[in-house]
Amino acid sequence: MLRAGLWLRRRAEDVLAALLGVMFAAFMIQIVFRYFFNLPTGWTTELTVVCWLWMVLWGAALVVKESEEIRIDLVTSMVGRRGRVVLAIGIALAIVVLYALSLPASYSYVSFMKVEKSSYLKIPMNWLYSIYLVFIVAVIVRYLWLLWELFRGKAPEEEDPTKKISAL
Amino acid sequence: MNVSDAFAITVLVIVALSLLGLPVGHAMIGGSVLYLLMKGLDPGTAAEQLLNGMYGSFLLLAIPLFILAAEFMNSGAIMDRLLRFCNALVGRFRGGMAHVNVLQSVIFSAMSGSALADAASSGKIMQSLMTRDGRYPAAFAAALTAASAVMGPVIPPSIPLVVYALVSDTSIGYLLIGGIIPGVLIGVAQMALIAMVAKRRNFPVEPPVPLRELPRLTMEAMPALLMPVILLACLYSGATTPTEAAAAAAMYSLLASVVIYRTMKGRDMYHSLLSSARVTASIGMLIAGAMVFNYVITAENIPKTLAATLKAWELSPFMFLLLANILLLILGCVLEGTTILLIFVPVLLPTAHALGIDPVHFGVMVVVNVMIGLCSPPYGLLLLMMVKVTGVRLKDLIREMMPFHASMIVALVLITYVPWLTLVLPRLMGYKG
């Protein structure tokens, strides 16, 4: 179970790295075609934007850990272990409920977008936007898993400023 | 000012969830969903705002590219060459290694857009160079590394300036060019401070490097030094879009590290891509959350209401800038800067606009504020990181930080009240502001 989870995590990381790799390559193609051959390429612009959207939602849903995300630990650093568990359960419940409530409407928005196609690659927009549903479902599942672990008595992870991902 | 109960509850929920430890991006999405539900609006609007906002913001693609460009250059071997080059230039002065620290930060700032990345990549090595044989107090060295990292996002490239460009609809090219002089000013202020205390504290001098060595050391550092030159040339000439300029810089730094320095292997390339994409996902999540929450703020007409309120106070531009600086510095002590840029700055912008404050000038000023916040307790990520990296006590670090804070505040006052410093370069390249 643990090994399967680790394997899946690695593959999720591979996809994330690949999305950035494809975006980078598309930019190179775009620059070379536009400035060296004077041939503008609309499809590369579209591909890069799709990679960006997917990179953020895929990465946030499946790769970046809660303890690496930017969060404010003013309160959590002041309370004891028991307090941290209670707080962690509270916020996990809140996010699960709120995201679950938004899921049906999000689904109908995304599937409604099938009426539009992307400008250059002619991909139906509901496909491109489907990553949002993956994101919402993955976040719900992750926080349910976190709840399960908390109820079994596992302590929430300590905050470590060197592991924080901030782009500032 | 009048806000609906639903809005008040939404803000309370977002603040509470964030304070209790939910990642801020999720808190903003969750809170906005609650608002839509309370108002009887379609909760699918959250999806719509997020997806269309992210899909439509081509400008934001500069963020992963800036991160990637710096990541390709981030290797010990390149760092060594840059340090030798800096040492040959300023090591001979009293407090030489401290000057080297500032100078290498200026160079790194011109290659990377992130202060934390700069401190993380150079923090350890600078600390060991400065504290070897007890030459500098450890807390001083750590404070200096944190303070000089502040230049990272002020000198282009800059990730916070991209975020500001997004929320303010200002040209990213002019913003990046506008950051050059203010960024260098911060570095000069720090070097002046070092020069002032070096004698009193009896800081050591590095063995002078003979000047005939300088051409060779420069040649070794040159491929790395060319990267910012290429970025600025692309931006300044306007030959490429700013996003393409970021891509060209990343391409160049990949070539330099593979072909010239030979520090990059296939495996390293994968790690550079992955770690850049992780940072992108993390900051992208904050931006995505803010895009959803922005719908709520706009629906409640908050920025306009606030602008009207502030207008009734009849603030002069001088007072407004002063209050904005104080507010941003206080917020910087307790919040991560991206959140400040995404949530609080848009609320100030209409007032700044009404008072005739230039958006490029205001943007650079805001980013300097946010960067000082990174060094300010209790929630100064740079401080926390240096404590972790160097093992000095937070109390000592904060004490040694105070003179640097003073020097940065002096620089901030100049940047705030002498807009010329920010605007002269953008105007030279055709900015009408």
Coordinates of C-alpha atoms in Angstrom, one line a residue:
Chain A
M1 CA 0.0 0.0 0.0
L2 CA 2.7 2.4 1.1
R3 CA 5.0 1.4 -1.8
A4 CA 2.1 1.7 -4.3
G5 CA 1.4 5.1 -2.9
L6 CA 5.1 6.1 -3.3
W7 CA 5.2 4.8 -6.8
L8 CA 2.1 6.8 -7.8
R9 CA 3.6 9.9 -6.2
R10 CA 6.7 9.5 -8.3
R11 CA 4.7 9.2 -11.5
A12 CA 2.7 12.3 -10.5
E13 CA 6.0 14.1 -10.2
D14 CA 7.1 12.8 -13.6
V15 CA 3.9 14.3 -15.1
L16 CA 4.5 17.6 -13.4
A17 CA 8.1 17.8 -14.6
A18 CA 7.0 16.8 -18.1
L19 CA 4.4 19.6 -18.2
L20 CA 7.1 22.2 -17.5
G21 CA 9.4 20.5 -20.0
V22 CA 6.7 20.6 -22.7
M23 CA 6.0 24.2 -21.9
F24 CA 9.7 25.1 -22.2
A25 CA 10.1 23.3 -25.4
A26 CA 7.0 24.9 -26.9
F27 CA 8.5 28.3 -26.1
M28 CA 11.7 27.4 -27.8
I29 CA 9.8 26.4 -30.9
Q30 CA 7.8 29.6 -30.8
I31 CA 10.9 31.8 -30.5
V32 CA 12.8 30.0 -33.2
F33 CA 9.9 30.0 -35.6
R34 CA 8.9 33.6 -35.0
Y35 CA 12.4 35.3 -34.9
F36 CA 14.4 33.1 -37.2
F37 CA 11.8 32.0 -39.8
N38 CA 9.3 34.8 -39.3
L39 CA 6.5 32.3 -38.9
P40 CA 4.2 33.0 -35.9
T41 CA 2.9 29.9 -34.3
G42 CA -0.4 30.2 -32.4
W43 CA -0.5 26.6 -31.3
T44 CA 2.6 26.9 -29.2
T45 CA 1.1 29.8 -27.2
E46 CA -2.0 27.7 -26.6
L47 CA 0.0 24.7 -25.6
T48 CA 2.1 26.7 -23.1
V49 CA -1.0 28.1 -21.4
V50 CA -2.6 24.7 -21.2
C51 CA 0.7 23.4 -19.6
W52 CA 0.6 26.2 -17.1
L53 CA -3.0 25.6 -16.1
W54 CA -2.4 21.8 -15.7
M55 CA 0.9 22.3 -14.0
V56 CA -0.6 24.4 -11.2
L57 CA -3.7 22.3 -10.6
W58 CA -2.0 18.9 -11.1
G59 CA 0.9 20.0 -8.9
A60 CA -1.2 21.5 -6.1
A61 CA -3.5 18.5 -6.1
L62 CA -1.1 15.6 -6.4
V63 CA 2.5 16.7 -5.7
V64 CA 2.9 19.6 -3.3
K65 CA 2.5 18.5 0.3
E66 CA 0.4 20.4 2.9
S67 CA 3.5 21.1 5.0
E68 CA 5.2 22.7 2.0
E69 CA 2.4 25.0 1.1
I70 CA 2.4 28.6 2.2
R71 CA 0.2 28.7 5.3
I72 CA 0.2 30.8 8.4
D73 CA 1.3 29.0 11.5
L74 CA 0.8 31.7 14.1
V75 CA -1.8 29.7 15.9
T76 CA -0.7 26.2 15.2
S77 CA 2.8 27.0 16.6
M78 CA 1.3 28.2 19.8
V79 CA -0.9 25.3 20.8
G80 CA 0.2 21.9 21.9
R81 CA 0.1 18.6 20.2
R82 CA -3.6 17.9 21.1
G83 CA -4.5 21.4 20.0
R84 CA -2.8 20.9 16.7
V85 CA -4.7 17.7 16.1
V86 CA -8.1 19.4 16.8
L87 CA -7.3 22.3 14.5
A88 CA -6.1 20.0 11.7
I89 CA -9.4 18.0 12.0
G90 CA -11.4 21.2 11.9
I91 CA -9.8 22.6 8.8
A92 CA -9.8 19.3 7.0
L93 CA -13.5 18.9 7.6
A94 CA -14.2 22.5 6.5
I95 CA -12.3 22.0 3.2
V96 CA -13.8 18.6 2.5
V97 CA -17.4 20.0 3.0
L98 CA -16.8 23.2 1.0
Y99 CA -15.1 21.5 -1.9
A100 CA -17.7 18.7 -2.0
L101 CA -20.5 21.3 -2.0
S102 CA -18.9 23.0 -5.0
L103 CA -18.3 19.8 -6.9
P104 CA -21.6 19.3 -8.7
A105 CA -21.7 22.9 -9.9
S106 CA -18.1 22.7 -11.0
Y107 CA -18.9 19.5 -12.9
S108 CA -21.7 21.2 -14.8
Y109 CA -19.6 24.2 -15.6
V110 CA -16.7 22.1 -17.0
S111 CA -19.0 19.8 -19.0
F112 CA -20.9 22.9 -20.3
M113 CA -17.6 24.1 -21.7
K114 CA -17.8 21.4 -24.4
V115 CA -19.6 23.9 -26.5
E116 CA -16.3 25.8 -27.0
K117 CA -13.1 24.6 -28.7
S118 CA -9.6 26.0 -28.2
S119 CA -8.6 28.5 -30.9
Y120 CA -5.7 26.7 -32.5
L121 CA -5.6 23.1 -31.4
K122 CA -9.4 22.7 -31.6
I123 CA -9.5 20.7 -28.4
P124 CA -12.9 20.9 -26.6
M125 CA -12.5 23.2 -23.6
N126 CA -14.2 20.7 -21.3
W127 CA -11.2 18.4 -21.8
L128 CA -8.7 21.1 -21.0
Y129 CA -10.7 22.3 -18.0
S130 CA -11.3 18.8 -16.7
I131 CA -8.1 19.2 -14.7
Y132 CA -10.2 21.3 -12.3
L133 CA -12.4 18.3 -11.4
V134 CA -9.3 16.2 -10.9
F135 CA -8.0 18.9 -8.6
I136 CA -11.2 19.2 -6.5
V137 CA -11.6 15.4 -6.2
A138 CA -7.9 14.9 -5.3
V139 CA -8.0 17.6 -2.6
I140 CA -11.2 16.1 -1.1
V141 CA -9.6 12.6 -1.1
R142 CA -6.3 14.0 0.4
Y143 CA -8.0 15.7 3.2
L144 CA -10.2 12.7 3.9
W145 CA -7.1 10.6 4.1
L146 CA -5.6 13.2 6.4
L147 CA -8.7 13.0 8.6
W148 CA -8.4 9.2 8.7
E149 CA -4.8 9.5 9.8
L150 CA -5.6 12.1 12.4
F151 CA -8.3 10.0 13.9
R152 CA -5.9 7.1 14.1
G153 CA -3.6 9.3 16.2
K154 CA -1.0 10.5 13.8
A155 CA 0.3 14.0 14.6
P156 CA 0.1 16.7 12.0
E157 CA 3.5 17.4 10.4
E158 CA 5.7 20.1 12.0
E159 CA 6.2 23.3 10.1
D160 CA 9.7 23.6 8.7
P161 CA 10.5 27.0 7.1
T162 CA 13.2 25.6 4.9
K163 CA 10.7 23.2 3.3
K164 CA 8.2 26.0 2.5
I165 CA 7.7 26.6 -1.1
S166 CA 7.5 30.3 -1.6
A167 CA 8.5 32.0 -4.8
L168 CA 9.3 35.3 -3.2
Chain B
M1 CA -18.3 51.4 4.3
N2 CA -21.2 48.9 3.7
V3 CA -20.5 45.3 3.1
S4 CA -23.0 42.5 3.1
D5 CA -23.1 40.0 6.0
A6 CA -22.2 37.2 3.6
F7 CA -19.0 39.1 2.7
A8 CA -18.1 39.7 6.4
I9 CA -18.7 36.0 7.1
T10 CA -16.6 35.0 4.1
V11 CA -13.7 37.1 5.2
L12 CA -13.9 35.8 8.7
V13 CA -13.9 32.2 7.4
I14 CA -10.9 32.7 5.1
V15 CA -9.0 34.4 7.9
A16 CA -9.9 31.7 10.4
L17 CA -9.1 28.8 8.1
S18 CA -5.7 30.4 7.1
L19 CA -4.8 31.2 10.7
L20 CA -5.6 27.6 11.7
G21 CA -3.2 26.3 9.1
L22 CA -5.1 25.7 5.9
P23 CA -3.0 26.7 2.9
V24 CA -4.0 30.2 1.9
G25 CA -5.0 29.3 -1.7
H26 CA -7.5 26.6 -0.5
A27 CA -8.8 29.0 2.2
M28 CA -9.6 31.6 -0.5
I29 CA -11.3 29.1 -2.8
G30 CA -13.3 27.5 0.1
G31 CA -14.3 30.8 1.5
S32 CA -15.5 32.1 -1.9
V33 CA -17.5 28.9 -2.4
L34 CA -19.2 29.7 0.9
Y35 CA -19.9 33.2 -0.3
L36 CA -21.5 32.0 -3.5
L37 CA -23.7 29.5 -1.6
M38 CA -24.8 32.1 1.0
K39 CA -25.7 34.6 -1.8
G40 CA -27.6 31.9 -3.7
L41 CA -25.2 32.3 -6.6
D42 CA -24.0 29.4 -8.8
P43 CA -21.0 27.7 -6.9
G44 CA -19.7 26.8 -10.3
T45 CA -18.6 30.4 -10.6
A46 CA -15.6 29.5 -8.5
A47 CA -14.5 27.0 -11.2
E48 CA -15.3 29.5 -14.0
Q49 CA -13.2 32.3 -12.3
L50 CA -10.3 30.1 -11.6
L51 CA -10.1 28.3 -15.0
N52 CA -10.7 31.4 -17.2
G53 CA -8.4 33.5 -15.0
M54 CA -5.5 31.1 -15.2
Y55 CA -6.1 30.2 -18.8
G56 CA -6.2 33.8 -19.8
S57 CA -3.1 35.0 -18.0
F58 CA -0.4 34.5 -20.5
L59 CA 1.8 36.9 -18.5
L60 CA 2.0 34.4 -15.6
L61 CA 4.0 32.0 -17.7
A62 CA 7.0 34.2 -16.9
I63 CA 6.9 32.8 -13.4
P64 CA 7.9 29.2 -14.2
L65 CA 10.4 30.4 -16.8
F66 CA 12.1 32.7 -14.3
I67 CA 12.3 30.0 -11.7
L68 CA 13.6 27.5 -14.3
A69 CA 16.3 29.9 -15.6
A70 CA 17.7 30.4 -12.0
E71 CA 17.4 26.7 -11.3
F72 CA 19.6 25.8 -14.3
M73 CA 22.3 28.1 -13.1
N74 CA 22.0 26.9 -9.5
S75 CA 25.1 24.7 -9.2
G76 CA 28.1 24.7 -6.9
A77 CA 30.6 25.0 -9.7
I78 CA 29.0 28.2 -11.1
M79 CA 28.6 29.6 -7.6
D80 CA 32.3 29.1 -6.9
R81 CA 33.3 31.0 -10.1
L82 CA 31.0 33.9 -9.2
L83 CA 32.4 34.1 -5.7
R84 CA 36.0 34.1 -6.9
F85 CA 35.1 36.9 -9.3
C86 CA 33.3 38.9 -6.5
N87 CA 36.2 38.3 -4.2
A88 CA 38.7 39.7 -6.7
L89 CA 36.6 42.8 -7.0
V90 CA 35.8 43.7 -3.4
G91 CA 37.6 41.2 -1.1
R92 CA 40.5 43.6 -0.7
F93 CA 38.4 46.1 1.3
R94 CA 37.9 45.9 5.1
G95 CA 34.9 43.6 5.7
G96 CA 35.8 42.1 2.3
M97 CA 33.8 38.9 2.6
A98 CA 30.7 40.8 3.7
H99 CA 31.0 42.9 0.6
V100 CA 31.4 39.8 -1.4
N101 CA 28.1 38.5 0.1
V102 CA 26.3 41.7 -1.1
L103 CA 27.9 41.7 -4.5
Q104 CA 27.1 38.0 -5.2
S105 CA 23.5 38.7 -4.1
V106 CA 23.4 41.5 -6.7
I107 CA 24.5 39.0 -9.3
F108 CA 22.2 36.3 -8.2
S109 CA 19.4 38.8 -8.1
A110 CA 20.0 39.4 -11.7
M111 CA 19.6 35.7 -12.4
S112 CA 16.8 34.7 -10.1
G113 CA 13.5 36.3 -9.2
S114 CA 13.2 34.8 -5.7
A115 CA 14.8 36.0 -2.5
L116 CA 14.2 32.7 -0.7
A117 CA 15.8 30.8 -3.5
D118 CA 18.8 33.1 -3.4
A119 CA 19.2 32.7 0.4
A120 CA 18.8 29.0 0.1
S121 CA 21.4 28.5 -2.6
S122 CA 24.0 30.9 -1.2
G123 CA 23.2 30.8 2.5
K124 CA 25.2 27.8 3.5
I125 CA 28.4 28.5 1.6
M126 CA 28.4 32.2 2.5
Q127 CA 27.9 31.3 6.1
S128 CA 30.9 28.9 6.1
L129 CA 33.1 31.4 4.3
M130 CA 32.3 34.2 6.6
T131 CA 32.4 32.4 10.0
R132 CA 35.5 30.2 9.2
D133 CA 38.0 30.8 12.0
G134 CA 35.5 33.0 13.8
R135 CA 36.1 35.9 11.4
Y136 CA 32.6 37.3 11.4
P137 CA 30.0 36.7 14.1
A138 CA 27.6 34.0 12.9
A139 CA 24.5 36.1 13.5
F140 CA 26.0 39.0 11.5
A141 CA 26.7 36.7 8.6
A142 CA 23.2 35.2 8.7
A143 CA 21.6 38.6 8.9
L144 CA 23.6 39.9 6.0
T145 CA 22.7 36.9 3.8
A146 CA 19.0 37.5 4.6
A147 CA 19.2 41.2 4.0
S148 CA 21.1 41.0 0.8
A149 CA 18.7 38.4 -0.5
V150 CA 16.1 41.1 -0.4
M151 CA 17.4 42.4 -3.7
G152 CA 16.5 39.2 -5.5
P153 CA 13.0 40.1 -6.6
V154 CA 13.6 43.9 -6.9
I155 CA 16.3 43.5 -9.5
P156 CA 14.9 41.7 -12.6
P157 CA 13.9 39.0 -13.0
S158 CA 11.2 39.1 -10.4
I159 CA 8.3 36.9 -9.5
P160 CA 6.5 39.4 -7.2
L161 CA 6.7 42.0 -9.9
V162 CA 4.9 39.5 -12.3
V163 CA 2.2 39.1 -9.7
Y164 CA 1.9 42.8 -9.3
A165 CA 1.7 43.3 -13.0
L166 CA -1.2 40.8 -13.0
V167 CA -3.2 42.5 -10.3
S168 CA -2.5 46.1 -11.5
D169 CA -2.6 45.5 -15.2
T170 CA 0.8 47.3 -15.6
S171 CA 3.4 46.4 -18.2
I172 CA 5.7 43.8 -16.8
G173 CA 8.6 45.0 -19.0
Y174 CA 8.5 48.5 -17.5
L175 CA 8.2 47.1 -14.0
L176 CA 11.2 44.8 -14.3
I177 CA 13.3 47.6 -15.8
G178 CA 12.1 49.9 -13.1
G179 CA 13.4 47.6 -10.4
I180 CA 17.0 47.9 -11.5
I181 CA 18.0 51.1 -9.8
P182 CA 16.0 50.6 -6.6
G183 CA 17.5 47.1 -6.3
V184 CA 21.0 48.3 -6.7
L185 CA 20.3 51.1 -4.3
I186 CA 19.4 48.6 -1.6
G187 CA 22.8 46.9 -2.2
V188 CA 24.7 50.1 -2.1
A189 CA 23.0 51.0 1.2
Q190 CA 24.1 47.7 2.6
M191 CA 27.7 48.0 1.4
A192 CA 27.7 51.5 2.9
L193 CA 26.6 50.1 6.2
I194 CA 29.2 47.4 6.1
A195 CA 31.9 50.0 5.4
M196 CA 30.7 52.0 8.4
V197 CA 30.8 49.1 10.9
A198 CA 33.8 47.2 9.4
K199 CA 36.4 49.3 11.2
R200 CA 34.7 49.5 14.5
R201 CA 34.0 45.7 14.6
N202 CA 37.4 45.0 13.1
F203 CA 36.2 42.9 10.2
P204 CA 39.0 41.1 8.3
V205 CA 40.4 41.9 4.9
E206 CA 40.7 39.1 2.2
P207 CA 44.2 38.6 0.7
P208 CA 44.1 40.9 -2.3
V209 CA 43.8 39.1 -5.6
P210 CA 46.4 40.4 -8.1
L211 CA 44.7 42.6 -10.7
R212 CA 46.3 40.5 -13.5
E213 CA 44.1 37.6 -12.4
L214 CA 41.0 39.7 -13.0
P215 CA 40.6 39.1 -16.7
R216 CA 40.8 35.3 -16.2
L217 CA 38.3 35.3 -13.3
T218 CA 36.0 37.6 -15.3
M219 CA 36.1 35.2 -18.3
E220 CA 35.2 32.3 -16.0
A221 CA 32.2 34.2 -14.6
M222 CA 31.2 35.6 -17.9
P223 CA 28.9 32.9 -19.2
A224 CA 26.8 33.3 -16.0
L225 CA 27.0 37.1 -16.0
L226 CA 25.7 37.1 -19.6
M227 CA 22.3 35.6 -18.6
P228 CA 20.9 38.8 -17.1
V229 CA 22.4 40.7 -20.0
I230 CA 20.4 38.6 -22.4
L231 CA 17.2 39.0 -20.3
L232 CA 17.6 42.7 -20.1
A233 CA 18.5 43.1 -23.7
C234 CA 15.3 41.2 -24.7
L235 CA 13.2 43.2 -22.3
Y236 CA 14.8 46.6 -23.1
S237 CA 14.8 46.3 -26.9
G238 CA 11.2 45.1 -26.9
A239 CA 12.2 42.5 -29.5
T240 CA 10.4 39.7 -27.7
T241 CA 7.5 39.7 -25.3
P242 CA 8.5 39.7 -21.6
T243 CA 7.4 36.1 -21.3
E244 CA 9.6 35.1 -24.3
A245 CA 12.4 37.1 -22.8
A246 CA 12.1 34.8 -19.7
A247 CA 12.1 31.8 -21.9
A248 CA 15.2 33.0 -23.8
A249 CA 16.9 33.5 -20.5
A250 CA 16.0 30.0 -19.4
M251 CA 17.2 28.6 -22.7
Y252 CA 20.5 30.5 -22.4
S253 CA 21.1 29.3 -18.8
L254 CA 20.4 25.8 -19.9
L255 CA 23.0 26.1 -22.7
A256 CA 25.5 27.7 -20.4
S257 CA 25.2 25.0 -17.8
V258 CA 25.3 22.1 -20.3
V259 CA 27.8 23.3 -22.9
I260 CA 30.0 25.8 -21.2
Y261 CA 30.1 24.9 -17.5
R262 CA 29.1 21.2 -18.0
T263 CA 27.4 21.2 -14.7
M264 CA 24.1 19.8 -15.9
K265 CA 23.5 16.2 -16.5
G266 CA 20.2 14.5 -17.6
R267 CA 19.2 13.7 -14.0
D268 CA 19.9 17.3 -12.9
M269 CA 17.7 18.6 -15.7
Y270 CA 14.8 16.4 -14.4
H271 CA 15.3 17.8 -10.9
S272 CA 15.5 21.4 -12.1
L273 CA 12.2 20.9 -14.0
L274 CA 10.5 19.1 -11.1
S275 CA 11.6 21.6 -8.4
S276 CA 10.7 24.6 -10.6
A277 CA 7.3 23.0 -11.4
R278 CA 6.6 22.4 -7.7
V279 CA 7.3 26.1 -6.8
T280 CA 5.1 27.1 -9.8
A281 CA 2.3 24.9 -8.5
S282 CA 2.5 26.3 -5.0
I283 CA 2.5 30.0 -6.0
G284 CA 0.0 29.2 -8.8
M285 CA -2.4 27.9 -6.2
L286 CA -2.2 31.2 -4.3
I287 CA -2.9 33.1 -7.5
A288 CA -5.7 30.8 -8.4
G289 CA -7.3 31.2 -5.0
A290 CA -7.0 35.0 -5.3
M291 CA -8.6 34.9 -8.7
V292 CA -11.7 33.3 -7.2
F293 CA -11.7 35.5 -4.2
N294 CA -11.3 38.5 -6.4
Y295 CA -14.7 37.8 -7.9
V296 CA -16.1 38.2 -4.4
I297 CA -14.3 41.4 -3.7
T298 CA -15.4 42.8 -7.0
A299 CA -19.0 41.7 -6.5
E300 CA -18.9 43.6 -3.2
N301 CA -17.3 46.7 -4.9
I302 CA -14.7 46.8 -2.2
P303 CA -11.8 48.6 -3.9
K304 CA -14.1 51.4 -5.2
T305 CA -15.8 51.8 -1.8
L306 CA -12.4 52.0 -0.1
A307 CA -11.1 54.5 -2.7
A308 CA -14.2 56.7 -2.0
T309 CA -13.6 56.4 1.7
L310 CA -10.0 57.4 1.4
K311 CA -10.9 60.2 -1.0
A312 CA -13.2 61.6 1.7
W313 CA -10.1 61.8 4.0
E314 CA -8.5 64.0 1.4
L315 CA -5.1 62.3 1.7
S316 CA -2.2 63.9 -0.1
P317 CA -0.1 61.5 -2.2
F318 CA 2.6 62.0 0.4
M319 CA 0.4 60.8 3.2
F320 CA -1.1 58.0 1.2
L321 CA 2.3 56.6 0.3
L322 CA 3.4 56.9 4.0
L323 CA 0.3 55.1 5.2
A324 CA 0.6 52.5 2.4
N325 CA 4.2 51.8 3.4
I326 CA 3.3 51.5 7.1
L327 CA 0.4 49.2 6.3
L328 CA 2.5 47.0 4.0
L329 CA 5.4 46.8 6.5
I330 CA 3.0 45.7 9.3
L331 CA 1.3 43.2 7.0
G332 CA 4.7 41.9 6.0
C333 CA 5.5 41.0 9.6
V334 CA 2.6 38.5 9.8
L335 CA 1.8 37.4 6.2
E336 CA 3.5 35.8 3.3
G337 CA 4.2 38.5 0.7
T338 CA 2.4 36.8 -2.3
T339 CA -0.9 37.0 -0.3
I340 CA -0.3 40.7 0.4
L341 CA 0.3 41.3 -3.3
L342 CA -2.8 39.4 -4.3
I343 CA -5.3 40.6 -1.7
F344 CA -4.3 43.9 -0.2
V345 CA -2.5 45.7 -3.0
P346 CA -5.5 45.5 -5.4
V347 CA -7.5 47.3 -2.7
L348 CA -5.0 50.1 -2.6
L349 CA -4.6 50.5 -6.3
P350 CA -7.7 52.5 -7.2
T351 CA -6.7 55.1 -4.6
A352 CA -3.2 55.3 -5.8
H353 CA -4.5 55.7 -9.3
A354 CA -6.9 58.5 -8.2
L355 CA -4.0 60.3 -6.5
G356 CA -2.0 60.2 -9.7
I357 CA 0.7 57.8 -8.4
D358 CA 2.5 56.1 -11.1
P359 CA 1.7 52.3 -11.2
V360 CA 5.2 51.3 -12.1
H361 CA 6.7 53.4 -9.2
F362 CA 4.0 52.1 -6.8
G363 CA 4.7 48.5 -7.9
V364 CA 8.4 48.6 -7.2
M365 CA 7.7 50.3 -3.9
V366 CA 5.2 47.6 -2.9
V367 CA 7.6 44.9 -3.8
V368 CA 10.4 46.4 -1.7
N369 CA 8.0 46.6 1.2
V370 CA 7.1 43.0 0.8
M371 CA 10.7 42.0 0.7
I372 CA 11.5 43.9 3.9
G373 CA 8.6 41.9 5.4
L374 CA 10.5 38.7 4.5
C375 CA 13.2 39.8 7.1
S376 CA 10.7 41.0 9.7
P377 CA 9.6 38.9 12.7
P378 CA 7.5 37.0 13.6
Y379 CA 6.7 35.7 10.2
G380 CA 9.7 36.6 8.1
L381 CA 10.4 33.6 5.9
L382 CA 14.0 34.7 5.3
L383 CA 14.7 34.9 9.0
L384 CA 13.2 31.6 9.7
M385 CA 15.1 30.0 6.9
M386 CA 18.5 31.5 8.0
V387 CA 17.8 30.2 11.5
K388 CA 17.3 26.8 10.1
V389 CA 20.2 26.9 7.6
T390 CA 22.8 28.4 10.0
G391 CA 21.7 27.4 13.4
V392 CA 22.0 30.9 14.9
R393 CA 19.3 31.9 17.4
L394 CA 16.4 33.9 16.2
K395 CA 17.0 36.5 18.9
D396 CA 20.6 37.1 17.8
L397 CA 19.6 37.2 14.2
I398 CA 17.0 39.8 14.8
R399 CA 19.5 42.0 16.8
E400 CA 22.0 41.8 14.0
M401 CA 19.2 42.5 11.5
M402 CA 18.3 45.8 13.0
P403 CA 21.0 48.0 11.3
F404 CA 20.2 46.3 8.0
H405 CA 16.5 47.1 8.5
A406 CA 17.5 50.7 9.1
S407 CA 19.5 50.7 5.8
M408 CA 16.6 49.2 3.9
I409 CA 14.1 51.7 5.3
V410 CA 16.4 54.5 4.2
A411 CA 16.4 53.0 0.7
L412 CA 12.6 52.5 0.9
V413 CA 12.1 56.2 1.8
L414 CA 14.2 57.2 -1.2
I415 CA 12.4 54.8 -3.5
T416 CA 9.0 56.0 -2.2
Y417 CA 9.6 59.7 -2.4
V418 CA 12.0 59.9 -5.4
P419 CA 9.9 58.3 -8.2
W420 CA 12.6 59.3 -10.6
L421 CA 14.8 56.4 -9.3
T422 CA 12.3 53.9 -10.5
L423 CA 11.0 55.7 -13.5
V424 CA 14.1 56.9 -15.3
L425 CA 15.1 53.7 -17.0
P426 CA 11.5 52.7 -18.1
R427 CA 11.1 56.3 -19.5
L428 CA 14.3 55.9 -21.4
M429 CA 12.8 52.8 -23.1
G430 CA 9.6 54.7 -23.9
Y431 CA 7.4 54.5 -20.9
K432 CA 4.9 57.3 -20.9
G433 CA 4.3 57.8 -17.2

